[in-house]
Structures are given as C-alpha cells and as structure tokens.
Amino acid sequence: MEVTVNQKKLILVQGDITKQETDAIVNAANSRLAGGGGVDGAIHRAGGPKIAEECRKIGGCPTGKAVITSGGNLKAKYVIHAVGPVYRGGTHGEAELLKSAYLSSLEIAEQKGLRSISFPSISTGAYGYPIKEASQIALETVLDYLMEHKDSPLQEVYFVLYTPFDYSVYAETLRRLAEHK
Ligand code: AR6
C-alpha cells in the first residue's frame, strides 16, 4: 500500500528490513547501542561487525533520538539507529519519545541528503508498545514530515513490517489517516 504526499511516497511493505535497498534502513536500537534481539540482532547479523564497531565509537544515544553509521555489508549504505521508548503504560511520555525517534531519524536522513529510507515498527517488539497506537504515531509523524518538508531530498519512506498482522495494522491506520488528510 502507498500514499503520495508532495510527490513523495510513503510505502508499506511486509518483509525483512535487512533486505531493503533504500539509502538507509532504520534500526530499533537501545540507548547503549549495544545490539540485541529483534530487528537490531537481524541488522547486525546481516551487516557484519563494522556496524557494531561504529556504534561502540559513538558510545550511546538517548531515548527519542537517533545516530547514523555505515551499512556495513548491507545493501543500504547507512543504518540509522533510533531509540524508541520502553512502553510503561503510556503515561511516561512514551508517545512523545516515539514520535521524536522517528523525527530524529528523518532529520538525519535529510541532513545526509538521502532519497530513501526504511523504518521498522519501532518499540512494538521487546519494548512492548501497543502496535495500533504506535502505528498511528509512526505514520502520522512521517506524513506530517512529508507535508511540511516539500524541499527535503527524501522521496520514498518505507515501513517494512515483519509479520502479516503488523502489516494489516499499519495498513488500516494508514487508510484512516489518508482519509482525513
Ligand atoms: N525486519 C523488519 N522488522 C523486524 C525484523 C526484521 N528483520 N525483525 C523483527 N522485526 P524489536 P523494539 C520487528 O523488538 O521493540 C532489541 O533487543 C518486530 O516484529 O526489534 O524497539 C534492541 O537491542 C517488531 O514489530 O524492537 C532493543 O534492546 C519490530 O521489529 C530492543 O530490542 C520492533 O521489535 C528494542 O525493542
């Protein structure tokens, strides 16, 4: 499924983000940039040790922010490591922090002049963010960004959802949001 905003595309696909050929893929990292399971583990496995080495040099990243490394052996030239919040009931600023993790990634991509980027569903695995709420924040943040940054070099923003269920939740949210824009 895809929608167009200011001649830029937001595209939902189901699959494995490590296979994406966009300029950058986004990692759902932790604030120590220490690697882990889920999409983080998959990216480090597929990208090789160079990514972890660069992460070690950077040292860490606060929740709600992102940092960039090379893509190692991946097809993507860069990995943007975004740190989403751990979900603790929704009353600890989680929504703002999740939005900020997406925005920080988009800003880094824009500064680097990237044309395409792929996001996973940040925080909805190990960090426990309910996916319906998270999809609303993720998609709204990207749609607003594309609307407000006409001159950004970013032309394509993908969401790569790992399971058919995750894809269906994002597709439903996107349909709803697109109707109201
Ligand atoms: N491609 C796309 N999405 C994937 C892939 C993949 N190859 N593998 C998993 N997902 P999670 P979080 C989905 O747990 O909740 C790590 O240990 C997965 O189905 O990866 O932000 C880090 O080091 C889920 O929908 O990230 C952190 O400590 C989504 O990616 C912590 O987990 C996010 O799940 C971050 O937790």
Coordinates of N, CA, C and O and ligand atoms in Angstrom, one line a residue:
M1 N 0.9 -1.2 0.0 CA 0.0 0.0 0.0 C 0.9 1.2 0.0 O 1.9 1.3 0.6
E2 N 0.5 2.3 -0.7 CA 1.3 3.5 -0.7 C 0.4 4.8 -0.8 O -0.7 4.7 -1.4
V3 N 0.9 5.9 -0.3 CA 0.2 7.1 -0.5 C 1.3 8.2 -0.9 O 2.4 8.0 -0.6
T4 N 0.8 9.2 -1.6 CA 1.7 10.2 -2.1 C 1.4 11.5 -1.5 O 0.3 11.9 -1.4
V5 N 2.5 12.2 -1.0 CA 2.4 13.5 -0.3 C 3.4 14.4 -1.0 O 4.6 14.0 -0.9
N6 N 3.0 15.5 -1.5 CA 4.0 16.4 -2.1 C 5.0 15.7 -3.1 O 6.2 15.9 -3.2
Q7 N 4.4 14.8 -3.9 CA 5.1 13.9 -4.8 C 6.1 13.0 -4.2 O 7.0 12.4 -4.8
K8 N 6.0 12.8 -2.9 CA 6.9 11.9 -2.2 C 6.0 10.7 -1.7 O 4.8 10.9 -1.4
K9 N 6.6 9.5 -1.6 CA 5.8 8.4 -1.3 C 6.1 7.8 0.0 O 7.2 7.7 0.5
L10 N 5.0 7.4 0.7 CA 5.0 6.6 1.9 C 4.5 5.2 1.5 O 3.4 5.1 1.0
I11 N 5.3 4.2 1.7 CA 5.0 2.9 1.2 C 5.1 1.8 2.3 O 6.1 1.8 3.1
L12 N 4.1 1.0 2.4 CA 4.1 -0.1 3.4 C 4.4 -1.4 2.7 O 3.7 -1.7 1.7
V13 N 5.3 -2.1 3.2 CA 5.6 -3.5 2.7 C 5.7 -4.5 3.9 O 6.0 -4.1 5.0
Q14 N 5.5 -5.7 3.6 CA 5.7 -6.8 4.6 C 7.0 -7.4 4.2 O 7.3 -7.7 3.0
G15 N 7.9 -7.7 5.2 CA 9.2 -8.4 4.9 C 10.3 -8.1 5.9 O 10.0 -7.7 7.0
D16 N 11.5 -8.4 5.5 CA 12.7 -8.3 6.3 C 13.4 -7.0 5.9 O 13.9 -6.9 4.8
I17 N 13.6 -6.1 6.9 CA 14.2 -4.8 6.6 C 15.6 -4.9 6.1 O 16.1 -4.0 5.4
T18 N 16.3 -6.0 6.6 CA 17.7 -6.1 6.2 C 17.9 -6.3 4.7 O 19.0 -6.1 4.2
K19 N 16.9 -6.6 4.0 CA 17.0 -6.8 2.5 C 16.7 -5.6 1.7 O 16.8 -5.6 0.5
Q20 N 16.3 -4.5 2.4 CA 15.9 -3.3 1.7 C 17.1 -2.6 1.0 O 18.2 -2.6 1.5
E21 N 16.7 -2.0 -0.2 CA 17.8 -1.4 -0.9 C 17.7 0.1 -0.9 O 18.2 0.8 -1.7
T22 N 17.0 0.6 0.1 CA 16.9 2.1 0.3 C 18.3 2.6 0.8 O 19.1 1.9 1.2
D23 N 18.5 4.0 0.7 CA 19.8 4.6 1.0 C 20.1 4.2 2.5 O 21.2 4.0 2.8
A24 N 19.1 4.3 3.4 CA 19.3 3.9 4.8 C 18.2 3.0 5.2 O 17.1 3.0 4.7
I25 N 18.5 2.1 6.2 CA 17.5 1.4 6.9 C 17.6 1.9 8.4 O 18.7 2.2 8.9
V26 N 16.5 1.9 9.1 CA 16.5 2.3 10.5 C 16.5 1.1 11.4 O 15.7 0.1 11.1
N27 N 17.3 1.2 12.4 CA 17.3 0.1 13.4 C 16.5 0.5 14.7 O 16.6 1.7 15.0
A28 N 15.8 -0.4 15.3 CA 15.2 -0.2 16.6 C 16.2 -0.6 17.6 O 16.3 -1.7 18.1
A29 N 17.0 0.4 18.0 CA 18.2 0.2 18.9 C 17.9 0.4 20.3 O 16.7 0.8 20.7
N30 N 18.8 0.1 21.2 CA 18.7 0.5 22.6 C 19.7 1.7 22.9 O 20.6 1.9 22.1
S31 N 19.6 2.3 24.0 CA 20.3 3.6 24.2 C 21.8 3.3 24.4 O 22.6 4.3 24.3
R32 N 22.2 2.1 24.7 CA 23.7 1.8 24.8 C 24.2 1.4 23.4 O 25.4 1.2 23.3
L33 N 23.4 1.3 22.4 CA 23.7 0.9 21.1 C 24.5 -0.4 21.1 O 25.5 -0.7 20.4
A34 N 24.0 -1.3 22.1 CA 24.8 -2.5 22.4 C 24.4 -3.7 21.6 O 24.9 -4.8 21.8
G35 N 23.4 -3.5 20.7 CA 22.9 -4.7 19.9 C 21.9 -5.4 20.8 O 21.7 -5.1 22.0
G36 N 21.3 -6.4 20.2 CA 20.3 -7.2 21.0 C 19.5 -8.1 20.1 O 20.1 -8.6 19.1
G37 N 18.3 -8.4 20.4 CA 17.5 -9.3 19.6 C 16.7 -8.5 18.5 O 17.0 -7.4 18.2
G38 N 15.6 -9.1 18.1 CA 14.6 -8.5 17.2 C 15.3 -7.9 15.9 O 16.3 -8.5 15.4
V39 N 14.9 -6.8 15.5 CA 15.4 -6.2 14.2 C 16.8 -5.8 14.4 O 17.7 -5.8 13.5
D40 N 17.2 -5.4 15.6 CA 18.6 -5.0 16.0 C 19.5 -6.2 15.7 O 20.6 -6.0 15.0
G41 N 19.2 -7.3 16.2 CA 20.0 -8.5 16.0 C 20.1 -8.9 14.6 O 21.2 -9.2 14.0
A42 N 19.0 -8.8 13.8 CA 19.0 -9.1 12.4 C 19.9 -8.2 11.6 O 20.6 -8.6 10.7
I43 N 19.8 -6.9 11.9 CA 20.7 -5.9 11.2 C 22.1 -6.1 11.5 O 23.0 -6.1 10.5
H44 N 22.5 -6.4 12.7 CA 23.9 -6.6 13.0 C 24.4 -7.9 12.4 O 25.5 -8.0 11.9
R45 N 23.6 -8.9 12.4 CA 24.0 -10.2 11.8 C 24.2 -10.0 10.3 O 25.2 -10.5 9.7
A46 N 23.3 -9.3 9.6 CA 23.3 -9.2 8.2 C 24.4 -8.2 7.7 O 25.0 -8.3 6.7
G47 N 24.6 -7.2 8.6 CA 25.5 -6.1 8.2 C 27.0 -6.3 8.6 O 27.9 -5.6 8.1
G48 N 27.2 -7.3 9.5 CA 28.6 -7.6 9.9 C 29.1 -6.7 11.0 O 28.4 -5.7 11.4
P49 N 30.3 -6.9 11.5 CA 30.9 -6.3 12.7 C 31.2 -4.8 12.6 O 31.4 -4.1 13.6
K50 N 31.3 -4.3 11.4 CA 31.7 -2.9 11.2 C 30.6 -2.0 11.9 O 31.0 -0.9 12.4
I51 N 29.4 -2.4 11.8 CA 28.3 -1.5 12.3 C 28.5 -1.4 13.9 O 28.4 -0.4 14.4
A52 N 28.7 -2.6 14.5 CA 28.9 -2.6 16.0 C 30.1 -1.8 16.4 O 30.1 -1.1 17.4
E53 N 31.1 -1.9 15.6 CA 32.4 -1.1 15.9 C 32.1 0.4 15.8 O 32.5 1.1 16.7
E54 N 31.3 0.8 14.8 CA 31.0 2.3 14.8 C 30.1 2.7 15.9 O 30.2 3.8 16.5
C55 N 29.2 1.8 16.3 CA 28.3 2.0 17.4 C 29.1 2.2 18.7 O 28.8 3.1 19.5
R56 N 30.1 1.4 18.9 CA 30.9 1.4 20.1 C 31.6 2.8 20.1 O 31.7 3.4 21.2
K57 N 32.1 3.3 19.0 CA 32.8 4.6 19.0 C 31.8 5.7 19.3 O 32.2 6.7 20.0
I58 N 30.6 5.6 18.8 CA 29.6 6.7 19.1 C 29.2 6.6 20.6 O 29.1 7.6 21.3
G59 N 29.1 5.4 21.2 CA 29.0 5.2 22.6 C 27.6 5.1 23.1 O 27.4 4.3 24.0
G60 N 26.6 5.8 22.6 CA 25.2 5.7 23.1 C 24.3 6.7 22.4 O 24.8 7.5 21.6
C61 N 23.1 6.6 22.7 CA 22.1 7.5 22.1 C 20.9 7.6 23.0 O 20.3 6.6 23.4
P62 N 20.5 8.8 23.4 CA 19.3 8.9 24.3 C 18.0 8.4 23.7 O 17.9 8.4 22.5
T63 N 17.1 8.0 24.5 CA 15.8 7.6 24.1 C 15.1 8.7 23.3 O 15.2 9.9 23.8
G64 N 14.5 8.5 22.2 CA 13.9 9.5 21.4 C 14.8 10.2 20.4 O 14.4 11.1 19.7
K65 N 16.0 9.7 20.3 CA 17.0 10.3 19.3 C 17.5 9.2 18.4 O 17.2 8.0 18.6
A66 N 18.4 9.6 17.5 CA 18.9 8.6 16.5 C 20.4 9.0 16.2 O 20.7 10.2 16.3
V67 N 21.1 8.0 15.8 CA 22.5 8.3 15.3 C 22.7 7.4 14.0 O 21.9 6.5 13.8
I68 N 23.7 7.8 13.2 CA 23.9 7.1 11.9 C 25.3 6.4 11.9 O 26.3 6.9 12.4
T69 N 25.3 5.2 11.3 CA 26.5 4.5 11.0 C 26.5 4.1 9.5 O 25.4 4.3 8.8
S70 N 27.6 3.5 9.0 CA 27.5 2.9 7.7 C 26.6 1.7 7.7 O 26.3 1.2 8.8
G71 N 26.4 1.2 6.6 CA 25.6 0.0 6.5 C 26.3 -1.3 6.4 O 25.8 -2.4 6.2
G72 N 27.7 -1.3 6.6 CA 28.5 -2.5 6.6 C 28.2 -3.3 5.3 O 28.2 -2.7 4.2
N73 N 27.9 -4.6 5.5 CA 27.6 -5.4 4.3 C 26.2 -5.4 3.8 O 25.9 -6.1 2.8
L74 N 25.4 -4.5 4.3 CA 24.0 -4.4 3.8 C 23.9 -3.7 2.5 O 24.9 -3.0 2.1
K75 N 22.8 -3.9 1.8 CA 22.6 -3.2 0.6 C 22.4 -1.7 0.8 O 22.8 -0.8 0.0
A76 N 21.8 -1.4 2.0 CA 21.6 0.0 2.4 C 23.0 0.6 2.7 O 23.8 -0.1 3.3
K77 N 23.2 1.9 2.3 CA 24.5 2.5 2.6 C 24.7 2.9 4.0 O 25.8 2.9 4.6
Y78 N 23.6 3.2 4.7 CA 23.6 3.6 6.1 C 22.6 2.9 6.9 O 21.5 2.5 6.4
V79 N 22.9 2.8 8.2 CA 21.9 2.4 9.2 C 21.7 3.6 10.2 O 22.7 4.1 10.7
I80 N 20.5 3.9 10.4 CA 20.2 5.0 11.3 C 19.6 4.2 12.6 O 18.6 3.5 12.5
H81 N 20.3 4.4 13.7 CA 19.9 3.7 14.9 C 19.0 4.6 15.7 O 19.5 5.6 16.3
A82 N 17.8 4.3 15.8 CA 16.8 5.1 16.5 C 16.4 4.4 17.8 O 16.2 3.1 17.8
V83 N 16.3 5.1 18.9 CA 16.0 4.5 20.2 C 14.6 4.9 20.6 O 14.3 6.1 20.9
G84 N 13.7 4.0 20.5 CA 12.3 4.2 20.9 C 12.2 4.0 22.4 O 13.1 3.4 23.1
P85 N 11.0 4.4 23.0 CA 10.8 4.2 24.4 C 10.4 2.7 24.8 O 9.7 2.1 24.0
V86 N 10.7 2.3 26.0 CA 10.1 1.1 26.6 C 8.6 1.6 27.0 O 8.5 2.6 27.6
Y87 N 7.6 0.8 26.6 CA 6.2 1.1 27.0 C 6.0 0.8 28.4 O 6.1 -0.4 28.8
R88 N 5.6 1.8 29.2 CA 5.3 1.6 30.7 C 3.9 2.1 31.0 O 3.8 3.0 31.9
G89 N 2.9 1.7 30.2 CA 1.6 2.1 30.5 C 1.1 3.3 29.7 O -0.1 3.6 29.7
G90 N 2.0 4.0 29.1 CA 1.6 5.1 28.2 C 1.6 6.5 28.9 O 1.3 7.5 28.3
T91 N 1.9 6.5 30.2 CA 1.9 7.8 30.9 C 3.3 8.3 31.3 O 3.4 9.2 32.2
H92 N 4.3 7.8 30.6 CA 5.6 8.2 30.9 C 6.3 8.9 29.7 O 7.5 8.8 29.4
G93 N 5.4 9.6 28.9 CA 6.0 10.4 27.8 C 6.3 9.5 26.6 O 7.0 9.9 25.7
E94 N 5.8 8.3 26.6 CA 6.1 7.3 25.5 C 5.8 7.8 24.1 O 6.5 7.7 23.2
A95 N 4.6 8.5 24.0 CA 4.1 8.9 22.7 C 5.1 10.0 22.1 O 5.5 9.9 20.9
E96 N 5.5 10.9 22.9 CA 6.4 12.0 22.5 C 7.7 11.4 22.1 O 8.4 11.8 21.2
L97 N 8.2 10.5 22.9 CA 9.5 9.9 22.7 C 9.5 9.0 21.4 O 10.5 9.0 20.6
L98 N 8.4 8.3 21.2 CA 8.3 7.5 19.9 C 8.3 8.5 18.7 O 9.1 8.2 17.7
K99 N 7.5 9.5 18.8 CA 7.5 10.5 17.7 C 8.9 11.1 17.4 O 9.3 11.2 16.3
S100 N 9.5 11.4 18.5 CA 10.9 12.0 18.4 C 11.9 11.1 17.8 O 12.8 11.5 17.1
A101 N 11.8 9.8 18.1 CA 12.7 8.8 17.5 C 12.5 8.8 16.0 O 13.5 8.7 15.2
Y102 N 11.3 8.9 15.5 CA 11.0 8.9 14.0 C 11.6 10.2 13.4 O 12.2 10.2 12.4
L103 N 11.2 11.3 14.1 CA 11.6 12.6 13.6 C 13.1 12.8 13.5 O 13.7 13.3 12.5
S104 N 13.8 12.4 14.6 CA 15.2 12.4 14.6 C 15.9 11.7 13.4 O 16.8 12.1 12.8
S105 N 15.3 10.5 13.2 CA 15.8 9.7 12.0 C 15.6 10.4 10.7 O 16.5 10.4 9.8
L106 N 14.4 11.0 10.5 CA 14.1 11.7 9.3 C 15.0 12.9 9.1 O 15.5 13.2 8.0
E107 N 15.3 13.6 10.2 CA 16.2 14.8 10.2 C 17.6 14.4 9.8 O 18.3 15.1 9.0
I108 N 18.1 13.3 10.3 CA 19.5 12.8 10.0 C 19.5 12.4 8.5 O 20.4 12.8 7.8
A109 N 18.5 11.8 8.0 CA 18.4 11.4 6.6 C 18.4 12.6 5.7 O 19.1 12.7 4.7
E110 N 17.7 13.6 6.1 CA 17.6 14.8 5.3 C 19.0 15.5 5.3 O 19.4 16.0 4.2
Q111 N 19.6 15.6 6.5 CA 20.9 16.3 6.5 C 21.9 15.6 5.6 O 22.8 16.2 5.0
K112 N 21.8 14.2 5.5 CA 22.7 13.5 4.7 C 22.4 13.5 3.2 O 23.0 12.9 2.4
G113 N 21.2 14.1 2.9 CA 20.8 14.2 1.5 C 20.2 12.9 1.0 O 20.2 12.7 -0.2
L114 N 19.7 12.0 1.9 CA 19.3 10.7 1.4 C 17.9 10.8 0.7 O 17.1 11.6 1.1
R115 N 17.7 9.9 -0.3 CA 16.5 10.0 -1.1 C 15.5 8.9 -0.6 O 14.3 9.0 -0.9
S116 N 15.9 7.9 0.1 CA 15.0 6.8 0.5 C 15.5 6.2 1.8 O 16.6 6.1 2.2
I117 N 14.5 5.8 2.6 CA 14.7 5.3 4.0 C 13.7 4.3 4.3 O 12.5 4.3 3.8
S118 N 14.0 3.2 5.1 CA 13.1 2.2 5.5 C 13.0 2.2 7.0 O 14.1 2.1 7.7
F119 N 11.8 2.2 7.6 CA 11.6 2.1 9.0 C 11.1 0.7 9.4 O 10.2 0.2 8.7
P120 N 11.5 0.2 10.5 CA 10.7 -0.9 11.1 C 9.7 -0.3 12.1 O 9.6 0.9 12.2
S121 N 8.9 -1.2 12.7 CA 7.9 -0.7 13.7 C 8.6 -0.5 15.0 O 8.7 -1.5 15.8
I122 N 9.1 0.7 15.3 CA 10.0 0.9 16.4 C 9.2 0.7 17.7 O 8.0 1.2 17.8
S123 N 9.8 0.1 18.7 CA 9.2 -0.1 20.1 C 8.1 -1.1 20.2 O 7.7 -1.4 21.3
T124 N 7.6 -1.7 19.1 CA 6.5 -2.6 19.2 C 6.8 -4.1 19.4 O 6.0 -4.9 19.5
G125 N 8.1 -4.4 19.6 CA 8.5 -5.8 19.9 C 8.9 -5.9 21.4 O 8.0 -5.7 22.2
A126 N 10.2 -6.0 21.6 CA 10.7 -6.2 23.0 C 10.3 -5.0 23.9 O 10.1 -5.2 25.1
Y127 N 10.1 -3.8 23.4 CA 9.8 -2.6 24.2 C 8.3 -2.5 24.4 O 7.9 -1.6 25.2
G128 N 7.4 -3.4 23.9 CA 6.1 -3.5 24.3 C 5.0 -2.5 24.0 O 3.9 -2.4 24.5
Y129 N 5.4 -1.6 23.0 CA 4.4 -0.5 22.7 C 3.3 -1.2 21.9 O 3.5 -1.9 20.9
P130 N 2.0 -0.9 22.3 CA 0.9 -1.5 21.6 C 0.9 -1.0 20.1 O 1.0 0.2 19.8
I131 N 0.8 -2.0 19.2 CA 1.1 -1.6 17.8 C 0.1 -0.7 17.2 O 0.5 0.1 16.3
K132 N -1.1 -0.8 17.6 CA -2.1 0.1 17.0 C -1.8 1.6 17.3 O -1.8 2.4 16.4
E133 N -1.5 1.9 18.6 CA -1.1 3.2 18.9 C 0.2 3.6 18.3 O 0.3 4.7 17.8
A134 N 1.1 2.7 18.3 CA 2.4 3.0 17.7 C 2.3 3.3 16.2 O 3.0 4.2 15.7
S135 N 1.5 2.6 15.5 CA 1.3 2.8 14.1 C 0.8 4.2 13.8 O 1.2 4.8 12.8
Q136 N -0.1 4.6 14.6 CA -0.7 5.9 14.4 C 0.4 7.0 14.6 O 0.5 7.9 13.7
I137 N 1.2 6.9 15.6 CA 2.3 7.9 15.8 C 3.3 7.8 14.7 O 3.7 8.8 14.1
A138 N 3.7 6.6 14.3 CA 4.7 6.4 13.3 C 4.3 7.1 11.9 O 5.0 7.9 11.3
L139 N 3.1 6.7 11.5 CA 2.6 7.1 10.2 C 2.2 8.6 10.2 O 2.5 9.3 9.2
E140 N 1.7 9.1 11.3 CA 1.3 10.5 11.3 C 2.6 11.4 11.3 O 2.6 12.4 10.6
T141 N 3.6 10.9 12.0 CA 4.8 11.7 12.1 C 5.5 11.8 10.7 O 5.9 12.8 10.2
V142 N 5.5 10.7 10.0 CA 6.1 10.7 8.6 C 5.2 11.5 7.6 O 5.7 12.3 6.9
L143 N 3.9 11.3 7.7 CA 3.0 12.1 6.8 C 3.1 13.6 7.0 O 3.3 14.3 6.1
D144 N 3.1 14.0 8.3 CA 3.3 15.4 8.6 C 4.7 15.9 8.1 O 4.8 17.0 7.6
Y145 N 5.7 15.1 8.3 CA 7.0 15.5 7.9 C 7.0 15.7 6.3 O 7.6 16.7 5.9
L146 N 6.5 14.8 5.6 CA 6.5 14.9 4.1 C 5.7 16.1 3.7 O 6.0 16.8 2.7
M147 N 4.6 16.4 4.4 CA 3.8 17.5 4.1 C 4.5 18.8 4.4 O 4.4 19.7 3.6
E148 N 5.3 18.9 5.4 CA 5.9 20.1 5.9 C 7.3 20.3 5.3 O 7.9 21.4 5.5
H149 N 7.9 19.3 4.7 CA 9.3 19.4 4.2 C 9.3 19.1 2.6 O 9.9 18.2 2.2
K150 N 8.6 20.0 1.9 CA 8.5 19.9 0.5 C 9.8 19.8 -0.2 O 10.0 19.1 -1.2
D151 N 10.8 20.5 0.3 CA 12.1 20.5 -0.3 C 13.1 19.5 0.2 O 14.3 19.5 -0.2
S152 N 12.6 18.6 1.1 CA 13.5 17.6 1.5 C 13.9 16.7 0.4 O 13.1 16.4 -0.5
P153 N 15.2 16.2 0.4 CA 15.6 15.2 -0.7 C 14.9 13.9 -0.6 O 14.9 13.1 -1.5
L154 N 14.3 13.6 0.6 CA 13.7 12.3 0.8 C 12.5 12.1 -0.1 O 11.5 12.9 -0.1
Q155 N 12.5 11.1 -1.0 CA 11.4 10.9 -1.9 C 10.6 9.7 -1.6 O 9.4 9.6 -2.0
E156 N 11.2 8.7 -0.9 CA 10.5 7.5 -0.5 C 10.7 7.1 0.9 O 11.9 6.9 1.3
V157 N 9.7 6.9 1.6 CA 9.8 6.4 3.0 C 9.0 5.1 3.1 O 7.8 5.1 2.9
Y158 N 9.7 4.0 3.4 CA 9.1 2.7 3.5 C 8.9 2.4 5.0 O 9.7 2.7 5.8
F159 N 7.8 1.6 5.3 CA 7.7 0.9 6.5 C 7.8 -0.6 6.2 O 7.0 -1.0 5.3
V160 N 8.7 -1.3 6.8 CA 8.9 -2.7 6.5 C 8.4 -3.5 7.7 O 9.0 -3.5 8.7
L161 N 7.2 -4.0 7.6 CA 6.5 -4.7 8.7 C 6.8 -6.2 8.6 O 6.6 -6.8 7.5
Y162 N 7.2 -6.7 9.7 CA 7.8 -8.1 9.7 C 6.7 -9.2 9.5 O 6.9 -10.2 8.9
T163 N 5.5 -9.0 10.1 CA 4.5 -10.0 10.1 C 3.3 -9.5 9.3 O 3.0 -8.3 9.3
P164 N 2.5 -10.5 8.8 CA 1.2 -10.0 8.1 C 0.3 -9.3 9.0 O -0.3 -8.3 8.6
F165 N 0.3 -9.7 10.3 CA -0.5 -8.9 11.3 C -0.1 -7.5 11.4 O -0.9 -6.6 11.3
D166 N 1.2 -7.3 11.6 CA 1.8 -5.9 11.8 C 1.4 -5.1 10.5 O 1.0 -3.9 10.6
Y167 N 1.6 -5.7 9.3 CA 1.3 -5.0 8.1 C -0.2 -4.6 8.1 O -0.5 -3.5 7.7
S168 N -1.1 -5.5 8.5 CA -2.5 -5.2 8.4 C -2.9 -4.0 9.4 O -3.7 -3.2 9.1
V169 N -2.2 -4.0 10.5 CA -2.5 -2.9 11.5 C -2.0 -1.6 10.9 O -2.7 -0.6 10.9
Y170 N -0.8 -1.6 10.3 CA -0.3 -0.3 9.7 C -1.2 0.1 8.5 O -1.4 1.3 8.3
A171 N -1.6 -0.9 7.7 CA -2.4 -0.5 6.5 C -3.7 0.1 6.9 O -4.2 1.1 6.3
E172 N -4.3 -0.5 7.9 CA -5.6 0.0 8.4 C -5.4 1.5 9.0 O -6.2 2.4 8.7
T173 N -4.4 1.7 9.7 CA -4.1 3.0 10.3 C -3.9 4.0 9.1 O -4.4 5.2 9.1
L174 N -3.1 3.6 8.1 CA -2.8 4.5 7.0 C -4.0 4.9 6.2 O -4.2 6.0 5.9
R175 N -4.9 3.9 6.0 CA -6.2 4.2 5.3 C -6.9 5.2 6.1 O -7.4 6.2 5.5
R176 N -7.0 5.1 7.4 CA -7.8 6.0 8.2 C -7.1 7.4 8.1 O -7.8 8.4 7.9
L177 N -5.8 7.5 8.3 CA -5.1 8.8 8.3 C -5.3 9.5 6.9 O -5.5 10.7 6.8
A178 N -5.1 8.7 5.8 CA -5.1 9.2 4.5 C -6.5 9.8 4.2 O -6.6 10.8 3.5
E179 N -7.6 9.3 4.7 CA -8.9 9.8 4.5 C -9.1 11.2 5.1 O -9.9 12.0 4.7
H180 N -8.3 11.4 6.2 CA -8.5 12.7 6.9 C -7.5 13.7 6.6 O -7.5 14.8 7.2
K181 N -6.6 13.5 5.6 CA -5.6 14.5 5.3 C -6.1 15.4 4.2 O -6.8 14.9 3.3
Ligands
AR6_1 N1 12.7 -6.7 9.6 C1 11.7 -5.9 10.0 N2 11.1 -5.9 11.2 C2 11.6 -6.8 12.1 C3 12.7 -7.7 11.8 C4 13.2 -7.6 10.5 N3 14.3 -8.4 10.1 N4 12.9 -8.4 12.9 C5 12.0 -8.0 13.9 N5 11.2 -7.1 13.4 P1 12.1 -5.1 18.3 P2 11.9 -2.7 20.0 C6 10.1 -6.3 14.0 O1 12.0 -6.0 19.5 O2 10.5 -3.1 20.4 C7 16.4 -5.2 20.8 O3 16.9 -6.1 21.6 C8 9.4 -6.9 15.2 O4 8.5 -7.9 14.7 O5 13.2 -5.4 17.3 O6 12.1 -1.3 19.6 C9 17.1 -3.9 20.9 O7 18.5 -4.1 21.1 C10 8.7 -5.7 15.8 O8 7.5 -5.5 15.2 O9 12.4 -3.6 18.7 C11 16.5 -3.1 22.0 O10 17.0 -3.5 23.2 C12 9.7 -4.6 15.5 O11 10.6 -5.1 14.5 C13 15.0 -3.6 21.9 O12 15.0 -4.8 21.3 C14 10.4 -4.0 16.6 O13 10.7 -5.0 17.6 C15 14.2 -2.6 21.1 O14 12.8 -3.1 21.2

